[in-house]
Coordinates of C-alpha atoms and ligand atoms in Angstrom, one line a residue:
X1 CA -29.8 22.2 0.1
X2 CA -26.6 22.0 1.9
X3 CA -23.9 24.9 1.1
X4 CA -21.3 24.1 -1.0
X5 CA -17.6 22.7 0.0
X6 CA -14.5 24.9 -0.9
X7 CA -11.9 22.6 -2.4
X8 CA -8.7 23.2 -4.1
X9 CA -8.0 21.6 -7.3
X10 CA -4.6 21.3 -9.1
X11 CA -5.1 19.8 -12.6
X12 CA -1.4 18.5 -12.7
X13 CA 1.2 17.7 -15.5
X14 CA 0.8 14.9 -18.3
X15 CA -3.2 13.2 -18.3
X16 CA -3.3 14.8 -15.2
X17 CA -5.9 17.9 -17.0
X18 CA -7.7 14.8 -18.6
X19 CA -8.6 12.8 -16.2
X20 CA -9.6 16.1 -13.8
X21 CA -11.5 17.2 -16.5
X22 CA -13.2 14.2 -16.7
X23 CA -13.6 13.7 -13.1
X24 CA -15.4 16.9 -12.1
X25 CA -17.6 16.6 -14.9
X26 CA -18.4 13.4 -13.2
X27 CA -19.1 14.8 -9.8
X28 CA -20.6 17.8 -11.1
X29 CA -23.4 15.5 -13.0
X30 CA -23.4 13.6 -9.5
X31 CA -24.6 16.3 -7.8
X32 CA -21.6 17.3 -5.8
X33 CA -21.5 20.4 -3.7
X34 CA -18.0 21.7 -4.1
X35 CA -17.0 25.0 -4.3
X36 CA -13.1 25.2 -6.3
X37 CA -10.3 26.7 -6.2
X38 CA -7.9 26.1 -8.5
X39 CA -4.1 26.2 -8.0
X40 CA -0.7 25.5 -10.2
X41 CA 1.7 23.0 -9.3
X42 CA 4.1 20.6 -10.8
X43 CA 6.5 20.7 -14.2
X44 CA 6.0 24.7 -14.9
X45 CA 5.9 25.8 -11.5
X46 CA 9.3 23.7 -10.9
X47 CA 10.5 25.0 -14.4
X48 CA 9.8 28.7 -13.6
X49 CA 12.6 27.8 -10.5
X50 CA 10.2 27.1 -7.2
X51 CA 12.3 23.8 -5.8
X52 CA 9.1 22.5 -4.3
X53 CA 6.5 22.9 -7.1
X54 CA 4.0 24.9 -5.1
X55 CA 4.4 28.8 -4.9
X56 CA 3.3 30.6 -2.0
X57 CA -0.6 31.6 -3.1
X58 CA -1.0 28.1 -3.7
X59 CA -0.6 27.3 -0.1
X60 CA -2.8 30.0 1.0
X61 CA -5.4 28.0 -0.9
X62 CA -4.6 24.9 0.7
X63 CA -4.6 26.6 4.0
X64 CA -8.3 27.8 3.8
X65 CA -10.3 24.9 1.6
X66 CA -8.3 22.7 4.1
X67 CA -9.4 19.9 1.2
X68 CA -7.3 19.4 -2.2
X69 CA -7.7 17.1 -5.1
X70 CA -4.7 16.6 -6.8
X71 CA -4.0 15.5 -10.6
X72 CA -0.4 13.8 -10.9
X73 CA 2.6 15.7 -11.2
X74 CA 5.7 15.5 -13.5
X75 CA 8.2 16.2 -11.2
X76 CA 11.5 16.9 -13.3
X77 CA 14.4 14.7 -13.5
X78 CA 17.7 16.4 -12.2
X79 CA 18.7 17.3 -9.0
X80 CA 17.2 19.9 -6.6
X81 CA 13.3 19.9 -6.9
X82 CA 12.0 18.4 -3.9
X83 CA 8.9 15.4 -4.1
X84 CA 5.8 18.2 -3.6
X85 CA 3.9 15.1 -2.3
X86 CA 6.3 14.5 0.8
X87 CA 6.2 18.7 1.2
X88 CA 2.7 18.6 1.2
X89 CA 2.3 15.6 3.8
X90 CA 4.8 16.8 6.3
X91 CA 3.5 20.6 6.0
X92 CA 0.0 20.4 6.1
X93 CA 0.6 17.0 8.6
X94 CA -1.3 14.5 6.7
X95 CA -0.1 11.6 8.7
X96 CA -2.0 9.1 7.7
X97 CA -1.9 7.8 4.2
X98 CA -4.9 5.4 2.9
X99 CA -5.3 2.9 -0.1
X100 CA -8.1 0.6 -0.4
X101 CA -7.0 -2.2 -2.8
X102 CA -9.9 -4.0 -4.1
X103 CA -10.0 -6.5 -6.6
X104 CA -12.3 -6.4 -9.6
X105 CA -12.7 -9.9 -11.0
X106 CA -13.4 -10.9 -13.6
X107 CA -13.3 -7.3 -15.5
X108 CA -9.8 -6.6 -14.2
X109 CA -7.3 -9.4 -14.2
X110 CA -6.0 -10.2 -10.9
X111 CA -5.0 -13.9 -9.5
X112 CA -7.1 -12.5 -6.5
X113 CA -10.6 -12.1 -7.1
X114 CA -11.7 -11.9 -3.4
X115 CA -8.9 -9.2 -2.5
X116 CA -10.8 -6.3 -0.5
X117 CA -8.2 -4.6 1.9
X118 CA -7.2 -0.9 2.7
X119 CA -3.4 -0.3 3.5
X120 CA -3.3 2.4 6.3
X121 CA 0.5 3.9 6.1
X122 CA 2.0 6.1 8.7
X123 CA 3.1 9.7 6.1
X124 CA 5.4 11.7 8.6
X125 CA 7.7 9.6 9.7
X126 CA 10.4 6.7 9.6
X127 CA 13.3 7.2 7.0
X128 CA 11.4 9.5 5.1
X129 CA 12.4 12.3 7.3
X130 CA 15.0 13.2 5.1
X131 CA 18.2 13.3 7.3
X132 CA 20.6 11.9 5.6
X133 CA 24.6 12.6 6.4
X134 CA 27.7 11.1 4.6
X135 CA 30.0 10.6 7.7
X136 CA 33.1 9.2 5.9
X137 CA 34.6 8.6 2.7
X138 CA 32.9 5.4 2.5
X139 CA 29.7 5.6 4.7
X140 CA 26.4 7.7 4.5
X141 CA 23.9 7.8 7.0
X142 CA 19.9 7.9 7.2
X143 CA 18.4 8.4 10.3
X144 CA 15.0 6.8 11.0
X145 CA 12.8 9.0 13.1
X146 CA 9.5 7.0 15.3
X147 CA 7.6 9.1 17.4
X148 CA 5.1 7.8 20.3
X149 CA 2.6 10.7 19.0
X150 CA 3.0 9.2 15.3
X151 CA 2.2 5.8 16.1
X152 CA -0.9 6.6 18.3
X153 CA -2.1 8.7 16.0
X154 CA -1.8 6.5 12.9
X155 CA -2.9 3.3 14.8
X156 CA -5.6 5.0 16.4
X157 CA -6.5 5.9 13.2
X158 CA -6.4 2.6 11.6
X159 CA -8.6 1.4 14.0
X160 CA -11.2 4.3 14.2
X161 CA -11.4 3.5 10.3
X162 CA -11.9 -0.2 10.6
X163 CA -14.6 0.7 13.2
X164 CA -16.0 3.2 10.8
X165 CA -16.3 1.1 7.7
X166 CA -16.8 -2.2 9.1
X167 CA -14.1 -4.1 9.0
X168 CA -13.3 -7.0 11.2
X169 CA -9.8 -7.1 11.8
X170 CA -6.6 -4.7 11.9
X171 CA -2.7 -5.8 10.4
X172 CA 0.4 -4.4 12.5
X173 CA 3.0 -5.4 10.1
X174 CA 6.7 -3.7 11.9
X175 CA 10.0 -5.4 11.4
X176 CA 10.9 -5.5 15.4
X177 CA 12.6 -8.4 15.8
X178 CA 15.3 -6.5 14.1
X179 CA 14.3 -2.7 15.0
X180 CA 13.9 -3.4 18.4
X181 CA 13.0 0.3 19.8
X182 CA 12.0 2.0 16.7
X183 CA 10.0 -0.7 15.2
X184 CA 9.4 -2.0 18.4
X185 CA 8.0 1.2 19.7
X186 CA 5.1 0.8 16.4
X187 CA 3.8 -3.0 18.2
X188 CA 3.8 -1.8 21.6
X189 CA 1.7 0.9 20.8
X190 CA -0.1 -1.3 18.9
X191 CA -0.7 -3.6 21.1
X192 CA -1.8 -0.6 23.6
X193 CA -4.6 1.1 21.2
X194 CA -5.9 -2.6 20.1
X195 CA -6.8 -3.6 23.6
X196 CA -9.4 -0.4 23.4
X197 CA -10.9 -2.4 20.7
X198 CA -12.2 -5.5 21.5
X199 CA -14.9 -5.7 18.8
X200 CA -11.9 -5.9 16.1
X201 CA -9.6 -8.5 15.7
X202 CA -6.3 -7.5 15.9
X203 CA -2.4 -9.3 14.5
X204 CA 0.7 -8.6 14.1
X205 CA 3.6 -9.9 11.5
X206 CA 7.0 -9.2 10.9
X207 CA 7.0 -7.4 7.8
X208 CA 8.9 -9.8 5.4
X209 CA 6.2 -12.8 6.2
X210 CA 3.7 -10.2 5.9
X211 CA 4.6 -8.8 2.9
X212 CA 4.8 -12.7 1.4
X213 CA 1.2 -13.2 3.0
X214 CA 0.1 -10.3 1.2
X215 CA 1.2 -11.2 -2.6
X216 CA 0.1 -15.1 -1.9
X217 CA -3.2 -14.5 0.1
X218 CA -4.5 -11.0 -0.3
X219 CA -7.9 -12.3 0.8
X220 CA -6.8 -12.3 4.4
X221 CA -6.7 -9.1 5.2
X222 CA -9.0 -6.0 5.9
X223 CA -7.2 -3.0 7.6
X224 CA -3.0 -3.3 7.3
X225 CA -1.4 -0.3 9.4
X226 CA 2.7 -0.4 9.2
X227 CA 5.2 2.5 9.1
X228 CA 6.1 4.8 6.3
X229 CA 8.6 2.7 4.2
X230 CA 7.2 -0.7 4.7
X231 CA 3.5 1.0 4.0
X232 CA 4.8 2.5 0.8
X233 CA 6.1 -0.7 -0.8
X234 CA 3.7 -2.9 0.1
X235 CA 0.6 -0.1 -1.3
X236 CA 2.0 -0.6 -4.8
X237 CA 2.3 -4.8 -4.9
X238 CA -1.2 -4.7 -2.9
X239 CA -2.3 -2.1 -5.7
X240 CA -0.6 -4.4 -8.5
X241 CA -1.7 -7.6 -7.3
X242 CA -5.3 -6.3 -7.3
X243 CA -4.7 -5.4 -10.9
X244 CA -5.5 -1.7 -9.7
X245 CA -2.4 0.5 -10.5
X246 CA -4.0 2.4 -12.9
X247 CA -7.4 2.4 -10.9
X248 CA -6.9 3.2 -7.6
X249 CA -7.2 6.5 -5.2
X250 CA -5.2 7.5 -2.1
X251 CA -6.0 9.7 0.4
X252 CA -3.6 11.3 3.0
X253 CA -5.4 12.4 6.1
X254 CA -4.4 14.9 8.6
X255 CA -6.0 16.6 11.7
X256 CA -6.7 19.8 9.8
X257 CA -6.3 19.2 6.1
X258 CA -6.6 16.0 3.8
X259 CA -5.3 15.5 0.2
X260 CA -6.9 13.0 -2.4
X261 CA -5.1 11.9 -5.6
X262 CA -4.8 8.5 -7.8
X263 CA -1.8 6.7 -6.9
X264 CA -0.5 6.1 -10.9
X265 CA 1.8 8.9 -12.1
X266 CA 1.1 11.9 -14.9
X267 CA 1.7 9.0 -17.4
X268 CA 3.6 11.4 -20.3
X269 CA 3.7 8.6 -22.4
X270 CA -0.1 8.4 -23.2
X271 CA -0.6 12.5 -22.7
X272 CA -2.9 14.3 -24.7
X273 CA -4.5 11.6 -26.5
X274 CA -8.0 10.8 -24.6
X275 CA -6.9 7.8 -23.7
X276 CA -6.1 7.5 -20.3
X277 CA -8.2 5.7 -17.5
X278 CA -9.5 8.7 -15.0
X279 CA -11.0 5.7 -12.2
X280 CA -7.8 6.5 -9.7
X281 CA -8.2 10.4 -8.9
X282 CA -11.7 9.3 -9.5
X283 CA -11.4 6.9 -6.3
X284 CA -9.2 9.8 -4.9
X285 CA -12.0 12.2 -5.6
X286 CA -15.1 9.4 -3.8
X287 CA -13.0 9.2 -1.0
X288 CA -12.8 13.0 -0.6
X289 CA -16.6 13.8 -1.2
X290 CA -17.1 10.9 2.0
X291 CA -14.4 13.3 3.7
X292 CA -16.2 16.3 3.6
X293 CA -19.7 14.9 4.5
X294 CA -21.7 13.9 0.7
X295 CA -21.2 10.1 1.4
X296 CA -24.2 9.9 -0.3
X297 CA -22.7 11.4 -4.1
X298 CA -19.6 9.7 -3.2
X299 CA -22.3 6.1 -3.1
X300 CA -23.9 7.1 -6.3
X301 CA -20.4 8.0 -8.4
X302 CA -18.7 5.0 -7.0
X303 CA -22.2 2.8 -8.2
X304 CA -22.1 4.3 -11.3
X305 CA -18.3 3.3 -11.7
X306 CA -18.8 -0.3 -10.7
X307 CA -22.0 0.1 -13.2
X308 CA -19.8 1.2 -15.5
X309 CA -17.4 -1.5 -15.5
X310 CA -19.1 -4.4 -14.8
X311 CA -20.9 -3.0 -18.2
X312 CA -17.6 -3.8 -20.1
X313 CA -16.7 -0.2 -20.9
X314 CA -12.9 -0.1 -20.6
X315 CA -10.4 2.1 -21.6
X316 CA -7.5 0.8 -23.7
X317 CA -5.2 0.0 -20.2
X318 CA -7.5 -2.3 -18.5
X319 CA -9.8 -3.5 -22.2
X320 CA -9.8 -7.5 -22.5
X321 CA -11.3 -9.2 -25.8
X322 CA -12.8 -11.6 -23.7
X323 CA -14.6 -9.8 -21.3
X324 CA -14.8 -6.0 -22.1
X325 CA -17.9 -4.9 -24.5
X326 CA -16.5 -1.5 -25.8
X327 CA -13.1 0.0 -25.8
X328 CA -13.5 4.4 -25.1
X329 CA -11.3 7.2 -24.3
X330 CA -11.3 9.1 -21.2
X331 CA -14.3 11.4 -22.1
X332 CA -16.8 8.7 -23.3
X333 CA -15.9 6.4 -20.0
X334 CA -16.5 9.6 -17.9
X335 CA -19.8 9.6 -20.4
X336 CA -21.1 5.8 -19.5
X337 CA -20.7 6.6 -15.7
X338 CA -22.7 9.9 -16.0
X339 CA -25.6 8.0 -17.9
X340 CA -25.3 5.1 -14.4
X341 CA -26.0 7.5 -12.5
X342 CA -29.1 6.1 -10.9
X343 CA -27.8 2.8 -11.6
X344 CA -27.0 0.1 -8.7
X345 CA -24.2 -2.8 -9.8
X346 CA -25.8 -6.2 -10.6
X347 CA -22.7 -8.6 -10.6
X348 CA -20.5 -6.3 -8.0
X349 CA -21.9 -5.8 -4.5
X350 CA -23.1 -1.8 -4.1
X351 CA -21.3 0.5 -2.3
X352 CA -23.1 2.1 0.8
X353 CA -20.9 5.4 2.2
X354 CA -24.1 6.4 4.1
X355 CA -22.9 4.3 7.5
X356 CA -19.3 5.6 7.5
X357 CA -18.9 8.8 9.6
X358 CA -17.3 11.1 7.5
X359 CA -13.9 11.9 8.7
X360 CA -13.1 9.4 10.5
X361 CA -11.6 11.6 13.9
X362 CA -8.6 10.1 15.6
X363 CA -8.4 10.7 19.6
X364 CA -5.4 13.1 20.2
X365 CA -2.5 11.0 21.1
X366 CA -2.6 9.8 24.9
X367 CA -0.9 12.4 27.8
X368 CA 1.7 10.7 29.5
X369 CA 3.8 11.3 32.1
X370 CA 7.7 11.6 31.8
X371 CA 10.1 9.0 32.0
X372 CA 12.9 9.7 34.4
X373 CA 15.8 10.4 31.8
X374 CA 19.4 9.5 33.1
X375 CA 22.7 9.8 30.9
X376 CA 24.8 7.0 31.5
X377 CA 27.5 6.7 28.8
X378 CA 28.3 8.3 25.1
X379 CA 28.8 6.3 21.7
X380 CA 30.9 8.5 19.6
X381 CA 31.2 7.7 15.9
X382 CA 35.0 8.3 14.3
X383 CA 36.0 8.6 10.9
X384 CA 39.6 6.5 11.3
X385 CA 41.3 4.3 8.6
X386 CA 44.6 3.9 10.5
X387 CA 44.9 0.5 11.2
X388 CA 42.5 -2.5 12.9
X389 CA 40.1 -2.5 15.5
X390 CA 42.7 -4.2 17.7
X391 CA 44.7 -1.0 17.2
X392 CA 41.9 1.8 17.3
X393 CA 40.7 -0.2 20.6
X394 CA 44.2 -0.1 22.2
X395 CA 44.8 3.9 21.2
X396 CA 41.8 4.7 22.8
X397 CA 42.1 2.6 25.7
X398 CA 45.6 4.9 26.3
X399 CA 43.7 7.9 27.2
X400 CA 42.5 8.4 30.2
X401 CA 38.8 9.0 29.6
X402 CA 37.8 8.5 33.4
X403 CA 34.6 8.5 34.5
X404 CA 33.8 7.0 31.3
X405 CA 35.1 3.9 30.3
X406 CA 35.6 2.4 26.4
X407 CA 33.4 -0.2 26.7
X408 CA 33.4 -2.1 23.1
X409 CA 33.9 -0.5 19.7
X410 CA 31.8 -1.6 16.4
X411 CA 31.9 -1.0 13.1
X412 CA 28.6 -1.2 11.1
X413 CA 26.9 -2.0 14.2
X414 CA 28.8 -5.5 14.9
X415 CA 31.4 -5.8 17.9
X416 CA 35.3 -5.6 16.9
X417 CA 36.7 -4.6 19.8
X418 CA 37.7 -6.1 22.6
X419 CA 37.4 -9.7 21.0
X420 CA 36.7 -9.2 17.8
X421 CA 36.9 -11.7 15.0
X422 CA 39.4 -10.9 12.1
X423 CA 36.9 -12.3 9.4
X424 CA 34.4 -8.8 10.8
X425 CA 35.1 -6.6 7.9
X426 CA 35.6 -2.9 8.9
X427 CA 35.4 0.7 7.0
X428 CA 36.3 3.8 7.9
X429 CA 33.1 4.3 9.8
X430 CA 33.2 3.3 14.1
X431 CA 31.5 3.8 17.1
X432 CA 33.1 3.7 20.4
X433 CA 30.8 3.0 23.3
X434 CA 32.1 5.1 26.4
X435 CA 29.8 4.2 29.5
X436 CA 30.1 4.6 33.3
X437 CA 31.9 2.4 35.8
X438 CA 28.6 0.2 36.2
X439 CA 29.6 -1.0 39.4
X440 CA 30.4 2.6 40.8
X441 CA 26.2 3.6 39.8
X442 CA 27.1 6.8 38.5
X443 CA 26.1 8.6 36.2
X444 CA 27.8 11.5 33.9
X445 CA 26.7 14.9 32.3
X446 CA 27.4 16.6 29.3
X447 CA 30.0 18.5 30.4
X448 CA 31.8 14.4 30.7
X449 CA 30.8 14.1 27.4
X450 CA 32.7 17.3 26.5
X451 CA 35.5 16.2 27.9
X452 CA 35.8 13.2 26.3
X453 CA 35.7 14.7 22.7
X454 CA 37.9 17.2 23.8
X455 CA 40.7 14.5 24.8
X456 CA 40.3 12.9 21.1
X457 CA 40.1 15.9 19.5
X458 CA 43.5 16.7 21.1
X459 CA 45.0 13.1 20.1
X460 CA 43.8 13.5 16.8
X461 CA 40.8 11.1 16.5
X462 CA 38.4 13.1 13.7
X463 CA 34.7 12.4 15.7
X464 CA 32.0 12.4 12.6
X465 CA 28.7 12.6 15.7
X466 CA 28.0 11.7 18.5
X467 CA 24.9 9.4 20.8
X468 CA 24.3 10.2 24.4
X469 CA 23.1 7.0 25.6
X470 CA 20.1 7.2 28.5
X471 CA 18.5 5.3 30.7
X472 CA 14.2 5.8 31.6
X473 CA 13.3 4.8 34.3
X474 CA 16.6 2.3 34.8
X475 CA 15.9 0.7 31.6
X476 CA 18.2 1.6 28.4
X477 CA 17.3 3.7 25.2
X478 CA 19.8 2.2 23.4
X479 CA 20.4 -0.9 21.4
X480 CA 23.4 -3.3 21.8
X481 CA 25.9 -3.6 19.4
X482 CA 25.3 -7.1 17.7
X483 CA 28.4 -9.5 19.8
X484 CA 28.0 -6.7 22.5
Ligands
NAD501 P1 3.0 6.4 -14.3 O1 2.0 5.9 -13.3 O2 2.7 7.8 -14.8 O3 2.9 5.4 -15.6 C1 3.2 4.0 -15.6 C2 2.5 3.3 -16.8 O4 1.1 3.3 -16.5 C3 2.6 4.1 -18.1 O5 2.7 3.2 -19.2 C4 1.3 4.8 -18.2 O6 0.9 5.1 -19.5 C5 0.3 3.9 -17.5 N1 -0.7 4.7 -16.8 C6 -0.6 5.4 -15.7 N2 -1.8 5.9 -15.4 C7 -2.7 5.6 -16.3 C8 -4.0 5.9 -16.6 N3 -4.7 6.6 -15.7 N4 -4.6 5.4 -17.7 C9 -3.9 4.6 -18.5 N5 -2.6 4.3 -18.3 C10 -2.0 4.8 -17.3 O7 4.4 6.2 -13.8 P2 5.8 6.7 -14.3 O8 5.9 6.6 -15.8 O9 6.9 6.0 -13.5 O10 5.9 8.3 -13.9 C11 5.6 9.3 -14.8 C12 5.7 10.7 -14.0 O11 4.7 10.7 -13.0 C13 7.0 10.9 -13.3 O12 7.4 12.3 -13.5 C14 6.7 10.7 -11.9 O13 7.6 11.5 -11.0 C15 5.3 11.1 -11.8 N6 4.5 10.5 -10.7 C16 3.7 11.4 -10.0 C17 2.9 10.9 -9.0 C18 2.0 11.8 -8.3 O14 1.9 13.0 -8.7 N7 1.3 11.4 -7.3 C19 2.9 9.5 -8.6 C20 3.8 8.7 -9.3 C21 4.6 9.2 -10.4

């Protein structure tokens, strides 16, 4: 018999002990080779004054299982404690999120019986970085943060995954008709990794249709990749509109480590009284036993489950007179699956793991070579409530900012200066593009740039940052002010 798999388990805050409890008991009677560890995290370990709900031994854990299963946390209202999710994707690099959203008609009430779909979401990136600034007295700041490497890796991904479990066709759903380099960089390189897949259909939409698509016709998609906020919005109404909330599991995949959890919260309000529904971390805790290599326990627990619920054996959240046979509490719902064990579904379709490779390995993001990188100009950003943009245009035209040249000035991204229209309303937030003499070719170095804040500083202008613009390969890396 194969050796056993060292994982770490954190039994979380509110049902999260419950609903762990139940699980492993589950896998256990499955026949699960796992081997656990278990750490703290959550409420207590935020309480006893660790801002990011893990202490140090906890990570040492992580570090070597390489695998966690994680209960829901309570994280603590009040400022200063940090989301230990987002700590744990960006330090262990879990870039890819997953979510299969599957409907499960007519047991669990959805308008969408047919909906079967998977919502790959890039984890890493995007506005979730966490740099924000407040520039002004009236304007803060978040910066959102694409990388080539992130988007190969999480498309790749996406695509390696529909390969894996057999599904036809792959979603790019980006908002670059407004984001044009950003979100424009995510369907480029989506359109790059798709042509290496000619066996799987491949589309793109801009996220607002997309998202619409998604809440009227579910049933149209298989494999959805988008970026980090778009992904994280659209899991939960793909989630809801399945009627899953409660039900379903999320993985987050890195190159190294992966961590498996139910996507509903620690659910205080039902804590301690048997009664919660443990089928999400339960979905969490499938997808991980296919991760480490027991696709075949993963087959049987998830049979059992549909077994289990096509038997109309519900707990109190998803229990319907009409259609549900017995209402039970966590322990005698983890019961009824244990005894289905050897069962296979009649009315749902069974689950097979034993074709999926288990994990799914993403090709290291493509070696390319270099753009040639030229600087070509500077917008610089100024806190300034002295007057209009007519006036803020004509101060700084008065210096003598040679090589560079003011070439507009916007405020919250839309032109005001030179030509502006008086209806533009302006705060105390703008941006004056300084570029090169176009028709004189040149181009400028930081030591220009230096310069130029130098002569504002010294006529008073307060400069809040500052964007070199560049050029690679001739072709601009910056976006033009709308009216520009
Ligand atoms: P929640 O998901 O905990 O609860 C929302 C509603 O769904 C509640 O009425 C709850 O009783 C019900 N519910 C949730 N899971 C259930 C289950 N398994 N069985 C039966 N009913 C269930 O969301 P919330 O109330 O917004 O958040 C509570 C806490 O959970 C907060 O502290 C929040 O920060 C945390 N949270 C943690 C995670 C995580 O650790 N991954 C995710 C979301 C929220």
């Amino acid at each position: 018999m194969a050796s056993a798999t060292p994982v770490t388990i954190a039994y979380g805050d509110g049902i999260g002990p419950e609903i762990m409890e139940a699980t492993l008991r589950i896998l256990e009677a499955a026949g699960a080779r796992l081997e656990p560890e278990v750490i703290e995290i959550g409420e207590n370990v935020y309480r006893s004054g660790v801002s990011s709900g893990i202490r140090p031994e906890a990570w040492e854990s992580l570090r070597r299982t390489k695998v966690f299963l994680k209960a829901p946390i309570t994280t603590p209202q009040g400022g200063g404690y940090k989301s230990l999710n987002v700590t744990a994707r960006s330090a262990l690099g879990l870039y890819a999120n997953v979510r299969p959203c599957q409907a499960y008609h007519p047991f669990v009430a959805t308008k969408h019986p047919q909906m079967d779909l998977v919502i790959i979401r890039e984890n890493e990136e995007d506005v979730y970085t966490g740099i924000e600034h407040r520039q002004s007295d009236q304007v803060y700041q978040c910066l959102k943060l694409i990388s080539r490497p992130g988007c190969e890796k999480i498309i790749r991904y996406a695509f390696e995954y529909a390969r894996a479990y057999n599904r036809k066709k792959v979603t790019c759903l980006s908002k670059d008709n407004i984001m044009k380099m950003t979100d424009g960089l995510f369907h480029k390189v989506f359109d790059e990794i798709a042509a290496e897949y000619p066996d799987i259909e491949k589309e793109h939409w801009i996220i607002d249709i997309g998202s619409a698509l998604l809440a009227d016709v579910p049933e149209r998609f298989g494999v959805i990749v988008t970026l980090n906020l778009y992904g994280d919005i659209i899991s939960d109404i793909a989630a809801q509109i399945a009627g899953s909330v409660g039900m379903g599991g999320s993985a987050n995949i890195g190159d190294r480590c992966a961590m498996f959890e139910a996507i509903h919260g620690s659910a205080p309000d039902i804590a301690g009284r048997g009664i919660a529904n443990p089928s999400g971390l339960l979905h969490g805790a499938i997808m991980m036993l296919v991760h480490i290599g027991q696709a075949e326990v993963a087959a049987r627990v998830h049979n059992a489950w549909l077994c289990t619920i096509e038997s109309g054996i519900h707990t109190g959240d998803i229990f319907k007179e009409d259609v549900s046979r017995k209402r039970v509490g966590t322990q005698e719902f983890s019961e009824a699956i244990i005894e289905r064990l050897d069962q296979m579904p009649n009315f749902f379709r069974a689950v097979s793991y034993l074709s999926a490779p288990a994990p799914v390995q993403p090709v290291n993001a493509v070696s390319r070579t270099r753009q040639a990188k030229e600087l070509v100009g500077v917008d610089v950003f100024l806190d300034w409530s002295s007057g209009t943009a007519q006036q803020l245009g004509d101060a700084l035209s008065a210096i003598d900012t040679t090589p560079l040249q003011l070439k507009m000035i916007s405020n919250r991204g839309a032109k005001v200066y030179p030509d502006g229209l008086p209806e533009t309303f302006c705060t105390d937030h703008w941006r004056g593009r300084f570029v090169v003499d176009p028709a004189a070719g040149d181009i400028i170095t930081h030591g220009n740039i230096i310069q130029l804040l130098r002569l504002l500083y010294e006529q008073g202008f307060d400069t809040i940052k500052t964007e070199n613009l560049y050029t690679f390969d001739g072709a601009p890396g910056y976006s033009l002010g709308a009216g520009e």
